[in-house]
Amino acid sequence: MGIHMDRVVVLALLFLCTLFSTYTGALPLNTDTTTLSDDNLWRPTTSSGTAPSAEQVVSLYRNSTETNNLLGKSDAVVTKIALQSNTPSDWYILPQANFIDVGVAYWQSDNGDLIKLADFSQSHINQPAIIMHGQAFKLSFASAGKGYLWIYLDAKHYPTPVDLKILSEPAFLHHQFYVNSLTLIAISVMLTLAVMAFVMFLRVKQKVALFCAGYVGLHGLGWAFASGALNAIYASPTFNKHYLGMYLFAFAISCASTYTYYLFNFDKEKTNKLGSALKYFTYASLVCGVCSVFMPFYIVFYVAHFLAATWVMLSITTGFAMLSLNDFRAKYFLFGNLLYSLSLVVYVAFHFNMINASSSEIFVLSALAIDCVCILLSLSEWLKLKQHEFNTILYQSRFDPLTQVGNRLLLDDELTKLSIFSYVIVFIDCDGIKKINDALGHTKGDEFLVNAANLMKNHVPHNTAVFRTGGDEFIWLCKVANKAELSQIKIALKEKLNSLHHTIKQQWPQSGISYGIASSDECQNYTECLTLADERMYSLKSAHKLKAG
């Protein structure tokens, strides 16, 4: 009888141990942040493609075993965690995974009942708690208690070990504000700069501005997808938009390479090795982007990281090479790309589990936003240079290089704008230029023309421009707002021209000027005015010759 009672006591103790042993290892929630590392935390299981029921999650867990970590793996995993809270409290659970097609959590309380906590799938339209670059859901304890947390995940690729963070509500709200605000600010900066670059392209029609918009805009749009910012606005129940960030990356890098190619004018230096490297890298990135549509996601992921590593080396090499040539555009380009490249190195190393950087995405986004500002500054410098070149070419094409007055081309431009004005045209021919050239040499002849042009600019009245239209021929164009003033202006012009003639004669006795004046009230158009002024000039020139003879 005693032996029988001993057996009963032993069995009872065993039963009680079995009943309560599950909670003896419960994780106490007594700090603001608790992290469960991905070391034998998850059990790979069969993917169902949809959110499984509580019973299915339990069954999947029982029929699977732990794996070391999820780095580089894919498909469905499940975990069961015993948690305990000694006070009524609210907690947020954050699975550290970039991409989750299906995510569902259940809570099993003391009495054994399983209730659904949240469906935090990235394709789920109503996210339980919005946090950029990840997922979160709430676990509430109405009173002190303990129980099991069951989590099921399904993803095409786990780029990092999937640690599990448990944050108190104040800690989560602080983390949420920090992550979400910095992410949205960085993305907004990039998209705004992209719009500015595109507006520049519409105004200047330069390829470099278009590819700058692509560089900045595709990076911004890619991160808007990858971070979940666009998913927070609208999540598609049939398509996980988070993946699009990786698919867009190859096209963004292709635009970055092309932008660099045009920024440093490699399109004009066909034999430059750096230019060739940028051109071929552009093609390779574009091909990778197109082909990625047909690739499994994990391959797209690694291709994107390979392109990132290559771009780091290529962009920094280009920046230093151009800076060594004192190219002022390189200072912005190099600074921005050094910062962005450093962040990419951290990001790639994080994804290959070489470093532990839980805020690597924020680091990359902040660096990229600064890089985009620098990229736009380098574009601004490029446009300033082009504007200066354009103004120089325009000036050279419109102004006489010897006398620095307008030439025939500029005169033609001004003549076409006369429809709203009355006007006076003066045709001037310098007398005796051949004598000066023959007696004193062509250098003195040029000096005479420069001197004559300067005197003309000093003698012309308001709203009158001087043009050199031939070797020793000049034309004055005087725009008149009031037609009634034409007669008075012609008299004033004649006085100034006579004064100019005497001044030139004093300095250059061999020379002088002959002129003819015609106005719009005498002719049908400016062509007739030019002809009439020319005829009157030749009449005066003939008179000067007769007087000299």
PDB file of N, CA, C and O in Angstrom, residues 20-63:
ATOM      1  N   PHE A  20       3.507  22.814 -15.614  1.00  0.00           N
ATOM      2  CA  PHE A  20       4.071  24.142 -15.366  1.00  0.00           C
ATOM      3  C   PHE A  20       5.481  24.343 -15.911  1.00  0.00           C
ATOM      4  O   PHE A  20       5.994  25.444 -15.905  1.00  0.00           O
ATOM      5  N   SER A  21       6.075  23.238 -16.400  1.00  0.00           N
ATOM      6  CA  SER A  21       7.444  23.384 -16.888  1.00  0.00           C
ATOM      7  C   SER A  21       7.549  24.318 -18.105  1.00  0.00           C
ATOM      8  O   SER A  21       8.569  24.936 -18.349  1.00  0.00           O
ATOM      9  N   THR A  22       6.455  24.394 -18.851  1.00  0.00           N
ATOM     10  CA  THR A  22       6.476  25.236 -20.041  1.00  0.00           C
ATOM     11  C   THR A  22       6.703  26.700 -19.710  1.00  0.00           C
ATOM     12  O   THR A  22       7.141  27.474 -20.546  1.00  0.00           O
ATOM     13  N   TYR A  23       6.401  27.112 -18.491  1.00  0.00           N
ATOM     14  CA  TYR A  23       6.530  28.512 -18.110  1.00  0.00           C
ATOM     15  C   TYR A  23       7.765  28.806 -17.273  1.00  0.00           C
ATOM     16  O   TYR A  23       8.048  29.948 -16.971  1.00  0.00           O
ATOM     17  N   THR A  24       8.440  27.756 -16.870  1.00  0.00           N
ATOM     18  CA  THR A  24       9.621  28.002 -16.041  1.00  0.00           C
ATOM     19  C   THR A  24      10.686  28.753 -16.820  1.00  0.00           C
ATOM     20  O   THR A  24      11.462  29.496 -16.247  1.00  0.00           O
ATOM     21  N   GLY A  25      10.712  28.606 -18.188  1.00  0.00           N
ATOM     22  CA  GLY A  25      11.690  29.303 -19.014  1.00  0.00           C
ATOM     23  C   GLY A  25      11.103  30.532 -19.671  1.00  0.00           C
ATOM     24  O   GLY A  25      11.651  31.020 -20.649  1.00  0.00           O
ATOM     25  N   ALA A  26       9.967  31.043 -19.182  1.00  0.00           N
ATOM     26  CA  ALA A  26       9.315  32.201 -19.786  1.00  0.00           C
ATOM     27  C   ALA A  26      10.211  33.429 -19.691  1.00  0.00           C
ATOM     28  O   ALA A  26      10.861  33.671 -18.671  1.00  0.00           O
ATOM     29  N   LEU A  27      10.245  34.215 -20.772  1.00  0.00           N
ATOM     30  CA  LEU A  27      11.073  35.414 -20.828  1.00  0.00           C
ATOM     31  C   LEU A  27      10.352  36.549 -20.130  1.00  0.00           C
ATOM     32  O   LEU A  27       9.262  36.942 -20.542  1.00  0.00           O
ATOM     33  N   PRO A  28      10.927  37.088 -19.062  1.00  0.00           N
ATOM     34  CA  PRO A  28      10.254  38.190 -18.352  1.00  0.00           C
ATOM     35  C   PRO A  28      10.376  39.498 -19.132  1.00  0.00           C
ATOM     36  O   PRO A  28      11.457  39.857 -19.587  1.00  0.00           O
ATOM     37  N   LEU A  29       9.273  40.193 -19.268  1.00  0.00           N
ATOM     38  CA  LEU A  29       9.274  41.489 -19.960  1.00  0.00           C
ATOM     39  C   LEU A  29       9.369  42.584 -18.912  1.00  0.00           C
ATOM     40  O   LEU A  29       8.364  43.122 -18.430  1.00  0.00           O
ATOM     41  N   ASN A  30      10.596  42.925 -18.547  1.00  0.00           N
ATOM     42  CA  ASN A  30      10.796  43.920 -17.493  1.00  0.00           C
ATOM     43  C   ASN A  30      11.767  45.024 -17.889  1.00  0.00           C
ATOM     44  O   ASN A  30      12.193  45.824 -17.063  1.00  0.00           O
ATOM     45  N   THR A  31      12.155  45.065 -19.185  1.00  0.00           N
ATOM     46  CA  THR A  31      12.990  46.161 -19.693  1.00  0.00           C
ATOM     47  C   THR A  31      12.335  46.734 -20.943  1.00  0.00           C
ATOM     48  O   THR A  31      11.503  46.075 -21.586  1.00  0.00           O
ATOM     49  N   ASP A  32      12.722  47.971 -21.287  1.00  0.00           N
ATOM     50  CA  ASP A  32      12.100  48.629 -22.445  1.00  0.00           C
ATOM     51  C   ASP A  32      12.384  47.902 -23.746  1.00  0.00           C
ATOM     52  O   ASP A  32      11.563  47.911 -24.661  1.00  0.00           O
ATOM     53  N   THR A  33      13.548  47.288 -23.861  1.00  0.00           N
ATOM     54  CA  THR A  33      13.932  46.612 -25.101  1.00  0.00           C
ATOM     55  C   THR A  33      14.493  45.237 -24.784  1.00  0.00           C
ATOM     56  O   THR A  33      15.418  45.108 -23.978  1.00  0.00           O
ATOM     57  N   THR A  34      13.906  44.233 -25.428  1.00  0.00           N
ATOM     58  CA  THR A  34      14.401  42.862 -25.313  1.00  0.00           C
ATOM     59  C   THR A  34      14.628  42.331 -26.720  1.00  0.00           C
ATOM     60  O   THR A  34      13.751  42.465 -27.589  1.00  0.00           O
ATOM     61  N   THR A  35      15.789  41.776 -26.976  1.00  0.00           N
ATOM     62  CA  THR A  35      16.104  41.237 -28.293  1.00  0.00           C
ATOM     63  C   THR A  35      16.375  39.743 -28.203  1.00  0.00           C
ATOM     64  O   THR A  35      17.222  39.303 -27.409  1.00  0.00           O
ATOM     65  N   LEU A  36      15.653  38.988 -28.994  1.00  0.00           N
ATOM     66  CA  LEU A  36      15.894  37.547 -29.121  1.00  0.00           C
ATOM     67  C   LEU A  36      16.653  37.338 -30.424  1.00  0.00           C
ATOM     68  O   LEU A  36      16.133  37.602 -31.507  1.00  0.00           O
ATOM     69  N   SER A  37      17.892  36.896 -30.326  1.00  0.00           N
ATOM     70  CA  SER A  37      18.703  36.727 -31.530  1.00  0.00           C
ATOM     71  C   SER A  37      18.265  35.497 -32.309  1.00  0.00           C
ATOM     72  O   SER A  37      17.708  34.539 -31.757  1.00  0.00           O
ATOM     73  N   ASP A  38      18.545  35.553 -33.603  1.00  0.00           N
ATOM     74  CA  ASP A  38      18.168  34.454 -34.505  1.00  0.00           C
ATOM     75  C   ASP A  38      19.193  33.316 -34.379  1.00  0.00           C
ATOM     76  O   ASP A  38      19.952  33.036 -35.296  1.00  0.00           O
ATOM     77  N   ASP A  39      19.191  32.694 -33.222  1.00  0.00           N
ATOM     78  CA  ASP A  39      20.027  31.506 -32.988  1.00  0.00           C
ATOM     79  C   ASP A  39      19.108  30.400 -32.508  1.00  0.00           C
ATOM     80  O   ASP A  39      18.670  30.403 -31.350  1.00  0.00           O
ATOM     81  N   ASN A  40      18.781  29.496 -33.414  1.00  0.00           N
ATOM     82  CA  ASN A  40      17.838  28.413 -33.127  1.00  0.00           C
ATOM     83  C   ASN A  40      16.486  28.942 -32.655  1.00  0.00           C
ATOM     84  O   ASN A  40      15.802  28.314 -31.852  1.00  0.00           O
ATOM     85  N   LEU A  41      16.126  30.133 -33.172  1.00  0.00           N
ATOM     86  CA  LEU A  41      14.840  30.731 -32.793  1.00  0.00           C
ATOM     87  C   LEU A  41      13.712  30.246 -33.691  1.00  0.00           C
ATOM     88  O   LEU A  41      12.583  30.041 -33.231  1.00  0.00           O
ATOM     89  N   TRP A  42      14.014  30.042 -34.956  1.00  0.00           N
ATOM     90  CA  TRP A  42      12.975  29.742 -35.947  1.00  0.00           C
ATOM     91  C   TRP A  42      13.071  28.301 -36.429  1.00  0.00           C
ATOM     92  O   TRP A  42      14.151  27.716 -36.483  1.00  0.00           O
ATOM     93  N   ARG A  43      11.910  27.781 -36.828  1.00  0.00           N
ATOM     94  CA  ARG A  43      11.850  26.444 -37.396  1.00  0.00           C
ATOM     95  C   ARG A  43      11.330  26.527 -38.833  1.00  0.00           C
ATOM     96  O   ARG A  43      10.191  26.962 -39.049  1.00  0.00           O
ATOM     97  N   PRO A  44      12.149  26.149 -39.818  1.00  0.00           N
ATOM     98  CA  PRO A  44      11.666  26.123 -41.201  1.00  0.00           C
ATOM     99  C   PRO A  44      10.512  25.137 -41.332  1.00  0.00           C
ATOM    100  O   PRO A  44      10.524  24.048 -40.741  1.00  0.00           O
ATOM    101  N   THR A  45       9.516  25.502 -42.126  1.00  0.00           N
ATOM    102  CA  THR A  45       8.350  24.643 -42.285  1.00  0.00           C
ATOM    103  C   THR A  45       7.779  24.806 -43.684  1.00  0.00           C
ATOM    104  O   THR A  45       8.331  25.538 -44.514  1.00  0.00           O
ATOM    105  N   THR A  46       6.683  24.175 -43.920  1.00  0.00           N
ATOM    106  CA  THR A  46       6.065  24.193 -45.243  1.00  0.00           C
ATOM    107  C   THR A  46       5.281  25.487 -45.453  1.00  0.00           C
ATOM    108  O   THR A  46       4.513  25.899 -44.580  1.00  0.00           O
ATOM    109  N   SER A  47       5.494  26.120 -46.608  1.00  0.00           N
ATOM    110  CA  SER A  47       4.782  27.355 -46.920  1.00  0.00           C
ATOM    111  C   SER A  47       3.362  27.042 -47.365  1.00  0.00           C
ATOM    112  O   SER A  47       3.135  26.176 -48.213  1.00  0.00           O
ATOM    113  N   SER A  48       2.412  27.763 -46.765  1.00  0.00           N
ATOM    114  CA  SER A  48       1.010  27.573 -47.147  1.00  0.00           C
ATOM    115  C   SER A  48       0.554  28.624 -48.158  1.00  0.00           C
ATOM    116  O   SER A  48      -0.481  28.463 -48.793  1.00  0.00           O
ATOM    117  N   GLY A  49       1.321  29.718 -48.284  1.00  0.00           N
ATOM    118  CA  GLY A  49       0.962  30.770 -49.227  1.00  0.00           C
ATOM    119  C   GLY A  49      -0.051  31.749 -48.684  1.00  0.00           C
ATOM    120  O   GLY A  49      -0.240  32.826 -49.232  1.00  0.00           O
ATOM    121  N   THR A  50      -0.740  31.365 -47.598  1.00  0.00           N
ATOM    122  CA  THR A  50      -1.715  32.246 -46.951  1.00  0.00           C
ATOM    123  C   THR A  50      -1.480  32.187 -45.443  1.00  0.00           C
ATOM    124  O   THR A  50      -0.730  31.343 -44.950  1.00  0.00           O
ATOM    125  N   ALA A  51      -2.144  33.075 -44.721  1.00  0.00           N
ATOM    126  CA  ALA A  51      -1.997  33.089 -43.267  1.00  0.00           C
ATOM    127  C   ALA A  51      -2.640  31.841 -42.675  1.00  0.00           C
ATOM    128  O   ALA A  51      -3.846  31.616 -42.822  1.00  0.00           O
ATOM    129  N   PRO A  52      -1.860  30.990 -42.004  1.00  0.00           N
ATOM    130  CA  PRO A  52      -2.416  29.753 -41.445  1.00  0.00           C
ATOM    131  C   PRO A  52      -3.227  30.016 -40.178  1.00  0.00           C
ATOM    132  O   PRO A  52      -3.048  31.044 -39.511  1.00  0.00           O
ATOM    133  N   SER A  53      -4.094  29.077 -39.845  1.00  0.00           N
ATOM    134  CA  SER A  53      -4.868  29.172 -38.604  1.00  0.00           C
ATOM    135  C   SER A  53      -3.980  28.843 -37.417  1.00  0.00           C
ATOM    136  O   SER A  53      -2.841  28.376 -37.570  1.00  0.00           O
ATOM    137  N   ALA A  54      -4.495  29.077 -36.211  1.00  0.00           N
ATOM    138  CA  ALA A  54      -3.724  28.795 -34.999  1.00  0.00           C
ATOM    139  C   ALA A  54      -3.363  27.321 -34.919  1.00  0.00           C
ATOM    140  O   ALA A  54      -2.232  26.953 -34.583  1.00  0.00           O
ATOM    141  N   GLU A  55      -4.325  26.460 -35.242  1.00  0.00           N
ATOM    142  CA  GLU A  55      -4.070  25.022 -35.180  1.00  0.00           C
ATOM    143  C   GLU A  55      -2.994  24.616 -36.193  1.00  0.00           C
ATOM    144  O   GLU A  55      -2.139  23.768 -35.897  1.00  0.00           O
ATOM    145  N   GLN A  56      -3.017  25.216 -37.352  1.00  0.00           N
ATOM    146  CA  GLN A  56      -2.000  24.905 -38.369  1.00  0.00           C
ATOM    147  C   GLN A  56      -0.613  25.360 -37.917  1.00  0.00           C
ATOM    148  O   GLN A  56       0.382  24.661 -38.132  1.00  0.00           O
ATOM    149  N   VAL A  57      -0.547  26.526 -37.269  1.00  0.00           N
ATOM    150  CA  VAL A  57       0.745  27.021 -36.774  1.00  0.00           C
ATOM    151  C   VAL A  57       1.308  26.064 -35.730  1.00  0.00           C
ATOM    152  O   VAL A  57       2.504  25.715 -35.758  1.00  0.00           O
ATOM    153  N   VAL A  58       0.477  25.622 -34.805  1.00  0.00           N
ATOM    154  CA  VAL A  58       0.919  24.675 -33.768  1.00  0.00           C
ATOM    155  C   VAL A  58       1.402  23.384 -34.412  1.00  0.00           C
ATOM    156  O   VAL A  58       2.447  22.836 -34.050  1.00  0.00           O
ATOM    157  N   SER A  59       0.639  22.884 -35.388  1.00  0.00           N
ATOM    158  CA  SER A  59       1.013  21.629 -36.062  1.00  0.00           C
ATOM    159  C   SER A  59       2.331  21.781 -36.814  1.00  0.00           C
ATOM    160  O   SER A  59       3.193  20.899 -36.762  1.00  0.00           O
ATOM    161  N   LEU A  60       2.494  22.926 -37.514  1.00  0.00           N
ATOM    162  CA  LEU A  60       3.746  23.169 -38.251  1.00  0.00           C
ATOM    163  C   LEU A  60       4.933  23.234 -37.303  1.00  0.00           C
ATOM    164  O   LEU A  60       6.018  22.734 -37.612  1.00  0.00           O
ATOM    165  N   TYR A  61       4.719  23.825 -36.132  1.00  0.00           N
ATOM    166  CA  TYR A  61       5.812  23.948 -35.162  1.00  0.00           C
ATOM    167  C   TYR A  61       6.230  22.573 -34.653  1.00  0.00           C
ATOM    168  O   TYR A  61       7.422  22.279 -34.519  1.00  0.00           O
ATOM    169  N   ARG A  62       5.260  21.747 -34.327  1.00  0.00           N
ATOM    170  CA  ARG A  62       5.557  20.422 -33.774  1.00  0.00           C
ATOM    171  C   ARG A  62       6.261  19.514 -34.776  1.00  0.00           C
ATOM    172  O   ARG A  62       7.019  18.623 -34.394  1.00  0.00           O
ATOM    173  N   ASN A  63       6.002  19.753 -36.046  1.00  0.00           N
ATOM    174  CA  ASN A  63       6.570  18.885 -37.084  1.00  0.00           C
ATOM    175  C   ASN A  63       7.842  19.459 -37.713  1.00  0.00           C
ATOM    176  O   ASN A  63       8.208  19.093 -38.830  1.00  0.00           O
TER     177      ASN A  63
END
